[in-house]
Structures are given as structure tokens and as C-alpha cells.
Coordinates of C-alpha atoms in Angstrom, one line a residue:
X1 CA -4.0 -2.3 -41.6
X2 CA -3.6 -5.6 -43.5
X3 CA -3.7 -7.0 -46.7
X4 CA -5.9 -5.1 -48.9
X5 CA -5.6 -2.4 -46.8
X6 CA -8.2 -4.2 -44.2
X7 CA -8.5 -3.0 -40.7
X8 CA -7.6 -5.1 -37.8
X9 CA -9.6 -5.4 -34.7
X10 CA -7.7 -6.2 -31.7
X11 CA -10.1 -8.8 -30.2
X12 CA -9.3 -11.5 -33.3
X13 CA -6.1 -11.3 -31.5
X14 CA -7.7 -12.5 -27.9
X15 CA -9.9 -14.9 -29.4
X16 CA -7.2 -16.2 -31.9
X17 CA -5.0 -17.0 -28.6
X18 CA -8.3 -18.5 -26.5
X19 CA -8.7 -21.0 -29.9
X20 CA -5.3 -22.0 -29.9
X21 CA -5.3 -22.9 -26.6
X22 CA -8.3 -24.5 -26.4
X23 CA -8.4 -26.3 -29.5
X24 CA -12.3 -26.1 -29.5
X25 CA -14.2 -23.3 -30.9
X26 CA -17.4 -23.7 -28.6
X27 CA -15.3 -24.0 -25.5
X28 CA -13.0 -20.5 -27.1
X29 CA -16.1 -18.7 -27.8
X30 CA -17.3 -19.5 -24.1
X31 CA -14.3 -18.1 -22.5
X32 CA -14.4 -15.4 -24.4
X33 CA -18.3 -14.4 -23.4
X34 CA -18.8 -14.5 -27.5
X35 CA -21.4 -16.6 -29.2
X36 CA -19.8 -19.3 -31.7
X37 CA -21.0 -18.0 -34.9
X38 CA -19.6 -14.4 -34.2
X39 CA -16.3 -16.1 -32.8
X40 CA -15.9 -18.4 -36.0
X41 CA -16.2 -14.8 -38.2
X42 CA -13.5 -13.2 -35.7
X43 CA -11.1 -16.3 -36.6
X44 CA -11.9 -15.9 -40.3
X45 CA -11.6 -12.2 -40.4
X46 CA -8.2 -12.9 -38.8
X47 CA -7.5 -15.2 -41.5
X48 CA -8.3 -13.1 -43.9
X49 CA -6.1 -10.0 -42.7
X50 CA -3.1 -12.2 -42.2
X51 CA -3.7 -13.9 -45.6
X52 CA -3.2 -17.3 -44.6
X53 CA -5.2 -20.0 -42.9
X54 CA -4.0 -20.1 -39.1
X55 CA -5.7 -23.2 -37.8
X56 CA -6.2 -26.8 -39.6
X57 CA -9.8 -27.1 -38.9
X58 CA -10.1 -31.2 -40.3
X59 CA -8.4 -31.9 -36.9
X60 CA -9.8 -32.7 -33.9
X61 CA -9.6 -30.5 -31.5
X62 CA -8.4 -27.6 -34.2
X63 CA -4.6 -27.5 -34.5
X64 CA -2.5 -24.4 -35.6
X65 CA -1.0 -24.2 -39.0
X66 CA 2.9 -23.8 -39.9
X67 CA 1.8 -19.9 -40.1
X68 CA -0.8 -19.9 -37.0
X69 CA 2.4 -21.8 -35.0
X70 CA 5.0 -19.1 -36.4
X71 CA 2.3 -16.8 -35.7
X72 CA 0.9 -17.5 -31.8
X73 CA 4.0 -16.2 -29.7
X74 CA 4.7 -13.3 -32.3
X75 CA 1.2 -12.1 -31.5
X76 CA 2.0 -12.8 -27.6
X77 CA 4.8 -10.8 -27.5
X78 CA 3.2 -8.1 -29.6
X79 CA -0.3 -7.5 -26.9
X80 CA 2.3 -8.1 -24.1
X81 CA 4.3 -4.9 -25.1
X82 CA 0.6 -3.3 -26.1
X83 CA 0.0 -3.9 -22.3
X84 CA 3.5 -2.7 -21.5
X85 CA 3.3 0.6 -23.0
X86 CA -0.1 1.0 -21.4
X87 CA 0.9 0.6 -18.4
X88 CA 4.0 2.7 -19.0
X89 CA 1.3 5.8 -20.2
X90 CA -0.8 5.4 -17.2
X91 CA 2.4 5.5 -15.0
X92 CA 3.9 8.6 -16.7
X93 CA 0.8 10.7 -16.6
X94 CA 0.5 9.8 -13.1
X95 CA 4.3 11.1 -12.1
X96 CA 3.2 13.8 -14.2
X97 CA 0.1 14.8 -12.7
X98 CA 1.7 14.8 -8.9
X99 CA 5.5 13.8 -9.2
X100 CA 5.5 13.0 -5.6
X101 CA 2.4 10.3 -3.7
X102 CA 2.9 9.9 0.0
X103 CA 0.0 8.0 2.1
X104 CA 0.9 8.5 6.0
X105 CA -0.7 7.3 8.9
X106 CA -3.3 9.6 10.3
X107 CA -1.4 10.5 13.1
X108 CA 1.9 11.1 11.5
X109 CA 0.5 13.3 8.9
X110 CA -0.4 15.9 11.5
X111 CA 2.6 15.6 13.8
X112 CA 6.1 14.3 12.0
X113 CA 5.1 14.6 8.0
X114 CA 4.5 18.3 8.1
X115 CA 8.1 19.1 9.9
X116 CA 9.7 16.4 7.7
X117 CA 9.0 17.6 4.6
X118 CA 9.6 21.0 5.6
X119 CA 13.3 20.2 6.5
X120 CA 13.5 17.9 2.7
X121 CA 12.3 20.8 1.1
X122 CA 15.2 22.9 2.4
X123 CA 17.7 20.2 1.0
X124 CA 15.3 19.3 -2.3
X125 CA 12.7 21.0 -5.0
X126 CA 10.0 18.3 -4.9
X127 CA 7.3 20.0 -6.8
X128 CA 3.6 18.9 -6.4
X129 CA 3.1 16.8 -3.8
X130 CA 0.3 14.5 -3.1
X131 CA -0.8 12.8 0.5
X132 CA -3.4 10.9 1.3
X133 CA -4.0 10.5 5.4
X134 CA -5.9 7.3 6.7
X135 CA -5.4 4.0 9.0
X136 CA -2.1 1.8 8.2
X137 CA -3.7 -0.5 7.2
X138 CA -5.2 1.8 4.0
X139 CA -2.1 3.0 3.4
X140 CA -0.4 -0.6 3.0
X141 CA -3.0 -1.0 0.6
X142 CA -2.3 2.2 -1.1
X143 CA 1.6 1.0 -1.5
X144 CA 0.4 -2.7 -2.3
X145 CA -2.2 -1.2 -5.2
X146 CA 1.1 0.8 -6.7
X147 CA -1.4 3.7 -6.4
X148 CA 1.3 5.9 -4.0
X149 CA 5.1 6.4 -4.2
X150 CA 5.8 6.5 -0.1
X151 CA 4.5 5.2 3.0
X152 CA 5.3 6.7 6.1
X153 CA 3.7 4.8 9.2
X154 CA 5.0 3.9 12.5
X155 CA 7.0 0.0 12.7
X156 CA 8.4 -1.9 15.2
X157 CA 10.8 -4.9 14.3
X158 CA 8.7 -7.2 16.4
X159 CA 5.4 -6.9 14.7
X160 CA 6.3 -6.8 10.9
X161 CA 3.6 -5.3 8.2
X162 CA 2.6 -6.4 5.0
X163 CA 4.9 -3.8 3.4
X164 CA 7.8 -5.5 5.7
X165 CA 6.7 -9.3 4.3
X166 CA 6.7 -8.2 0.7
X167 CA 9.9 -6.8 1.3
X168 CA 9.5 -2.9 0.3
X169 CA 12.4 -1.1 0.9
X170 CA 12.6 1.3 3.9
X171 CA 14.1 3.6 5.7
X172 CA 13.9 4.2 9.3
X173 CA 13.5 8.3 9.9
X174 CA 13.2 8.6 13.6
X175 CA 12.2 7.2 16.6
X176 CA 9.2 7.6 18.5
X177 CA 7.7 5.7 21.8
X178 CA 3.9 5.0 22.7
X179 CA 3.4 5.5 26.4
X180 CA 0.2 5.3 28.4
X181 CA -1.5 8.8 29.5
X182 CA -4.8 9.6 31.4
X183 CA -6.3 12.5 31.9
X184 CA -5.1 14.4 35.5
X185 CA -7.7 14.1 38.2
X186 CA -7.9 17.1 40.6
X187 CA -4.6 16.4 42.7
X188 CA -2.9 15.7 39.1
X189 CA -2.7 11.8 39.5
X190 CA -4.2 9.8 36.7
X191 CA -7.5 8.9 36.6
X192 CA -6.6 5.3 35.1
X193 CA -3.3 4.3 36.2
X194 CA -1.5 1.0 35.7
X195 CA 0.0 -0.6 38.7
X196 CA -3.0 -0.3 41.3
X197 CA -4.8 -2.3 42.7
X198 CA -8.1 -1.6 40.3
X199 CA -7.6 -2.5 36.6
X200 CA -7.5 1.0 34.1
X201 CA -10.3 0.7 31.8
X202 CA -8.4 1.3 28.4
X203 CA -9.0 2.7 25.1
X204 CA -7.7 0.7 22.4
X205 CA -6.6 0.4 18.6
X206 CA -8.4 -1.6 16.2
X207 CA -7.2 -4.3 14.3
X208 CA -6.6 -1.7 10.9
X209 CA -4.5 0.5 13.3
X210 CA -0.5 -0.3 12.8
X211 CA 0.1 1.0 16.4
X212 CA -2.6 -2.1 17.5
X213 CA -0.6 -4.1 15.6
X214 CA 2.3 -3.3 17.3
X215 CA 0.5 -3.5 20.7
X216 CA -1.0 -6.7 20.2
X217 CA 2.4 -8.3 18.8
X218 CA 4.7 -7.3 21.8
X219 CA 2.6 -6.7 24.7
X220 CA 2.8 -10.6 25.6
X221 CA 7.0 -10.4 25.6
X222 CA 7.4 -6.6 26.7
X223 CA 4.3 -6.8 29.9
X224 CA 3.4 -10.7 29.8
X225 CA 1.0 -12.8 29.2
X226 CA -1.6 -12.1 31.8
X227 CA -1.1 -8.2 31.4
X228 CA -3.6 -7.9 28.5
X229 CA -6.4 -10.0 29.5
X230 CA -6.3 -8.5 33.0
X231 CA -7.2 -5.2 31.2
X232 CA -11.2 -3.9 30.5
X233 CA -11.3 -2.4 26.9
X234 CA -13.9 0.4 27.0
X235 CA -13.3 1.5 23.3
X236 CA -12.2 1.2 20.3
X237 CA -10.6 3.4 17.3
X238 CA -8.4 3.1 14.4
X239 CA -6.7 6.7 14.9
X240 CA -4.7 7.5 17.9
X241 CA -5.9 11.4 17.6
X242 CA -9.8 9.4 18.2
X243 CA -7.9 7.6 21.2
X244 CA -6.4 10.9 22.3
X245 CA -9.5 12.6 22.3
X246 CA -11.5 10.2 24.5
X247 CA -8.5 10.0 27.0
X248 CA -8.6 13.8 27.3
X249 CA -12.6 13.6 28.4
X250 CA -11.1 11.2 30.9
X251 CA -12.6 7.9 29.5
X252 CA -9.6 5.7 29.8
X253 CA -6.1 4.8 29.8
X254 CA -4.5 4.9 26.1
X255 CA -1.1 4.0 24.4
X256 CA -0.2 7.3 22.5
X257 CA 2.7 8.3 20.5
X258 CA 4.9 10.4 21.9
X259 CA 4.7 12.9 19.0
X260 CA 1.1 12.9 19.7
X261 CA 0.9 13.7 23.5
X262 CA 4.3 15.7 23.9
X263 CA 1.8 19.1 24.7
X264 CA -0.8 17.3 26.2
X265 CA 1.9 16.3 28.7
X266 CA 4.1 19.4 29.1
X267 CA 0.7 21.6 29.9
X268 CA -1.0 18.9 32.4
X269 CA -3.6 18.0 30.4
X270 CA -2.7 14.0 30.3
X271 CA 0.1 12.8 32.7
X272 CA 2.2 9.2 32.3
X273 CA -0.5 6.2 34.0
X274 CA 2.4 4.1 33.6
X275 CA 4.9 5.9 36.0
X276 CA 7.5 6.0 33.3
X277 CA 7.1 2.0 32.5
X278 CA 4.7 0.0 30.0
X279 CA 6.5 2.2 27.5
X280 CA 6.7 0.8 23.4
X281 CA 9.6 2.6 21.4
X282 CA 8.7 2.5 18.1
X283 CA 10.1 3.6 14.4
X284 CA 9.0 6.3 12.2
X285 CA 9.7 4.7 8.9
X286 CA 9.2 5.4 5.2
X287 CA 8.3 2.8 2.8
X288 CA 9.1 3.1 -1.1
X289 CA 7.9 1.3 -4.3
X290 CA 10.7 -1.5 -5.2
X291 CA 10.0 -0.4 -9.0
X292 CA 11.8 2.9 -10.4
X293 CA 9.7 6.2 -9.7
X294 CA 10.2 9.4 -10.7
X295 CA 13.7 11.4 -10.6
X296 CA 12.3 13.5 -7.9
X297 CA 10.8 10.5 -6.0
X298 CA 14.0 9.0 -6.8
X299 CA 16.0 12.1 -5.5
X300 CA 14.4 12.2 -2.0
X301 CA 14.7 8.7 -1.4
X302 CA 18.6 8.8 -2.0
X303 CA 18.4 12.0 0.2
X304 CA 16.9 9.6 2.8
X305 CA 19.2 7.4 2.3
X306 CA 22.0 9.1 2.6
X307 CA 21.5 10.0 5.9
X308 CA 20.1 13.7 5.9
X309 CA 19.7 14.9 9.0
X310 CA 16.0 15.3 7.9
X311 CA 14.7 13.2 10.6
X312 CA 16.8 15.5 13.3
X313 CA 15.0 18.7 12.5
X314 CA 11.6 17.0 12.2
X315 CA 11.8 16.4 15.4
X316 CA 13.4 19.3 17.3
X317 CA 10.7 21.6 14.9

């Protein structure tokens, strides 16, 4: 309330900031998607609250007043910390409503996040948790959008993310290797091997899939340069268990995590095409916000930190 007990309405504030910037009141009522006449009131009604005139409307284009000049970065400060403490509300309710927010590739949410958490759960009380499961590339988003807490995705120091070039801090949890399996034919030899003399038809990642990034970026240095162009790409997924799937039906040769295929190999079901070579070791890593998150978000990223054998038991579980 203002003088006389008058309310105030927070867009005189806006357009009072638009008209001192502008200096013109048709050009401040444009970029403020307000018609003149109704803009012109605003400033008045402004006036009026304050009790003072804030702009010296003989000059041309309008100038601010003594007051409107002792007034403009008062006011700026004043919807800056408005914008602050909404922000700060939004954020708390979130950390209320699920103190922890993990987004994890699709493939380590079924095989490494379950075991992990498991074995930070017997060091830590983390309360609700929240994951959301989808392609790398989604989940870099996720991080980017401040909509999650964690990341945990697969990384390789050759093929930085976007996470890696904004310079999120991470921790590296484990290890993990993408080799390439087949399905068996009937005397157990792959049906798509690399190394003959016919070229494997392979199934491959798409350009949202991390582990395709990682593919694409070392393959040249790792295999050389004629290695991938030599190979026929019969399909294409985002999700390694997609890739895994069609590679069990026999359809092609595919670069799988380790954590993936580790059954699928022990039971016969795929077999190495690469006779223990064309293998990519890889990271399991875990990306956090830069900005301060929740004690208990807070708490499990020192526990990372501090070298909990976390990542051990995740993956002898």
C-alpha cells in the first residue's frame, strides 16, 4: 500500500522500467504489449502512489525526475529479489516434495543404479527419491533445465558431453567397457563377427544415445579411419537394451555395456564378435548441480566424494 492507503499493482513497476529505458511512451507501451492510453494511466497511477512526478514529460524523449532517478535502481533491486525469493520457493518446495532427483541413462537405471543406491542407502537415509530413465541426451537436458539434482550416464574422456563443457562437477563411480556381441550360431561362433572376411551388419546408437557419442568420437583413433565406413548399419536405437534385443534375435553385431550383457554372455546367449578386441572402456559417472542442493543431496555427494566404496558393491551385487 501507498499513500492514501492506495494499492500498488506490480505491472506500474515493469512499465515504469520499459519508459525509463525507452524514453518514449508509444515505443514502452509496445514492448510492453499494452495500448498507450492504458500505459500512460499505469505511469500516472505510479505517480500517484509514490506521490511524486517520476518522469519530466516537457523533454524529449521523457527524462526521469530527481525522484524517478533515485527511484529506477531501488525498484530494480526490489523485483530482482521479488524474482529471487520466487525462485527460492519454487526450489524449496521442490527439495521438499522429493529431496533427492536422479535422471539416469536407460540402461544404467536397470543394471548399476539399482545396486548403487542400494549400497548408499546402507551408508546414508536419503528419503524420497525421484528418477527419471530416458536417452543421455534427455537427461543432459534434465541437468541443464535445473529440473534434477544428479545425472548418472556412462562418459568417456575422449568424447566430452554437454554436462562435461559446462563444467558440472562429477564424480567417476566405476568402470564399465562396451564390447561387441552377436548372437551364437549353432556351433557357438558369432553370427556377425568382426575380423572376417564379410563385413558384420551392425546395430547402432543414435545420435541422442551417450554410448553413440562415445562410439562415434573414438572409433576413428581406437579402430581407424576406414573401420567405420567399412561397416553396414542395419539399425538404429537410442537404448542399448533396444540394441540388445535385436542382437539377441540375431540381427546384428552391437556395442553393449558390459553391465548390460554380463548374463547374456555367461549363459551363451550372445558371445564376444570381437574375439576379445574392438573393446571401449568407459566411465560410470555421476553428474551434480554446481548450485547448493539439499542437505541430503549434499550428503551423498560428499559420500561420493569421499571415496565410499559404493561403486565396489554396486558392482560385485
Amino acid at each position: 500500500m501507498g499513500p492514501g492507503n492506495r494499492p500498488l499493482d506490480l505491472e506500474w513497476l515493469e512499465d515504469f522500467l520499459a519508459l525509463a529505458e525507452s524514453g518514449n511512451f508509444s515505443r514502452a507501451a509496445q514492448a510492453r504489449s499494452i495500448a498507450q492510453p492504458a500505459f500512460s494511466r499505469h505511469i500516472r497511477a505510479l505517480e500517484e502512489w509514490v506521490g511524486v512526478d517520476l518522469f519530466d514529460r516537457s523533454a524529449h524523449p521523457a527524462a526521469l525526475t530527481a525522484a524517478g532517478k533515485r527511484f529506477q535502481p531501488l525498484l530494480q533491486e526490489v523485483l530482482a529479489a521479488l524474482e529471487a525469493a520466487r525462485i527460492k520457493a519454487r526450489a524449496a518446495h521442490d527439495m521438499a516434495a522429493a529431496s533427492l532427483s536422479f535422471a539416469a541413462t536407460h540402461v544404467l537405471s536397470l543394471t548399476f543404479f539399482p545396486r548403487w543406491l542400494g549400497s548408499v542407502e546402507a551408508r546414508l537415509s536419503l528419503g524420497p527419491i525421484q528418477t527419471i530413465s530416458d536417452s543421455s541426451q534427455a537427461c543432459e537436458d534434465l541437468m541443464l533445465q535445473r529440473r534434477v539434482q544428479f545425472v548418472l550416464c556412462h562418459g568417456h574422456a575422449g568424447a566430452p558431453g554437454r554436462l562435461d563443457e559446462a563444467q558440472y562437477p562429477m564424480q567417476r563411480l566405476s568402470e564399465d567397457v562396451l564390447l561387441p556381441v552377436a548372437a551364437p550360431d549353432a556351433s557357438g561362433a558369432p553370427l556377425h563377427a568382426l575380423g572376417g572376411d564379410k563385413a558384420p551388419s551392425v546395430l547402432a546408437y543414435s545420435e541422442a544415445s551417450g554410448l553413440g557419442r562415445i562410439m562415434r568420437a573414438i572409433q576413428d583413433s581406437e579402430f581407424g579411419k576406414d573401420f567405420a565406413p567399412s561397416l553396414p548399419v542395419v539399425f538404429t536405437a537410442h537404448h542399448a537394451v533396444l540394441l540388445r534385443t535385436m542382437a539377441l534375435e540375431g540381427r546384428g553385431l552391437a556395442w553393449l555395456p558390459m553391465s548390460l550383457v554380463s548374463d547374456d554372455l555367461r549363459c551363451g546367449a550372445l558371445v564376444d564378435a570381437g574375439a576379445g578386441g574392438w573393446r571401449v572402456p568407459v566411465d560410470i559417472r555421476l553428474y551434480r548441480q554446481a548450485a547448493h542442493m539439499a542437505p541430503v543431496a549434499e550428503a551423498l555427494w560428499q559420500l561420493v566424494g569421499n571415496g565410499a566404496d559404493a561403486s565396489q558393491a554396486a558392482r560385485e551385487g
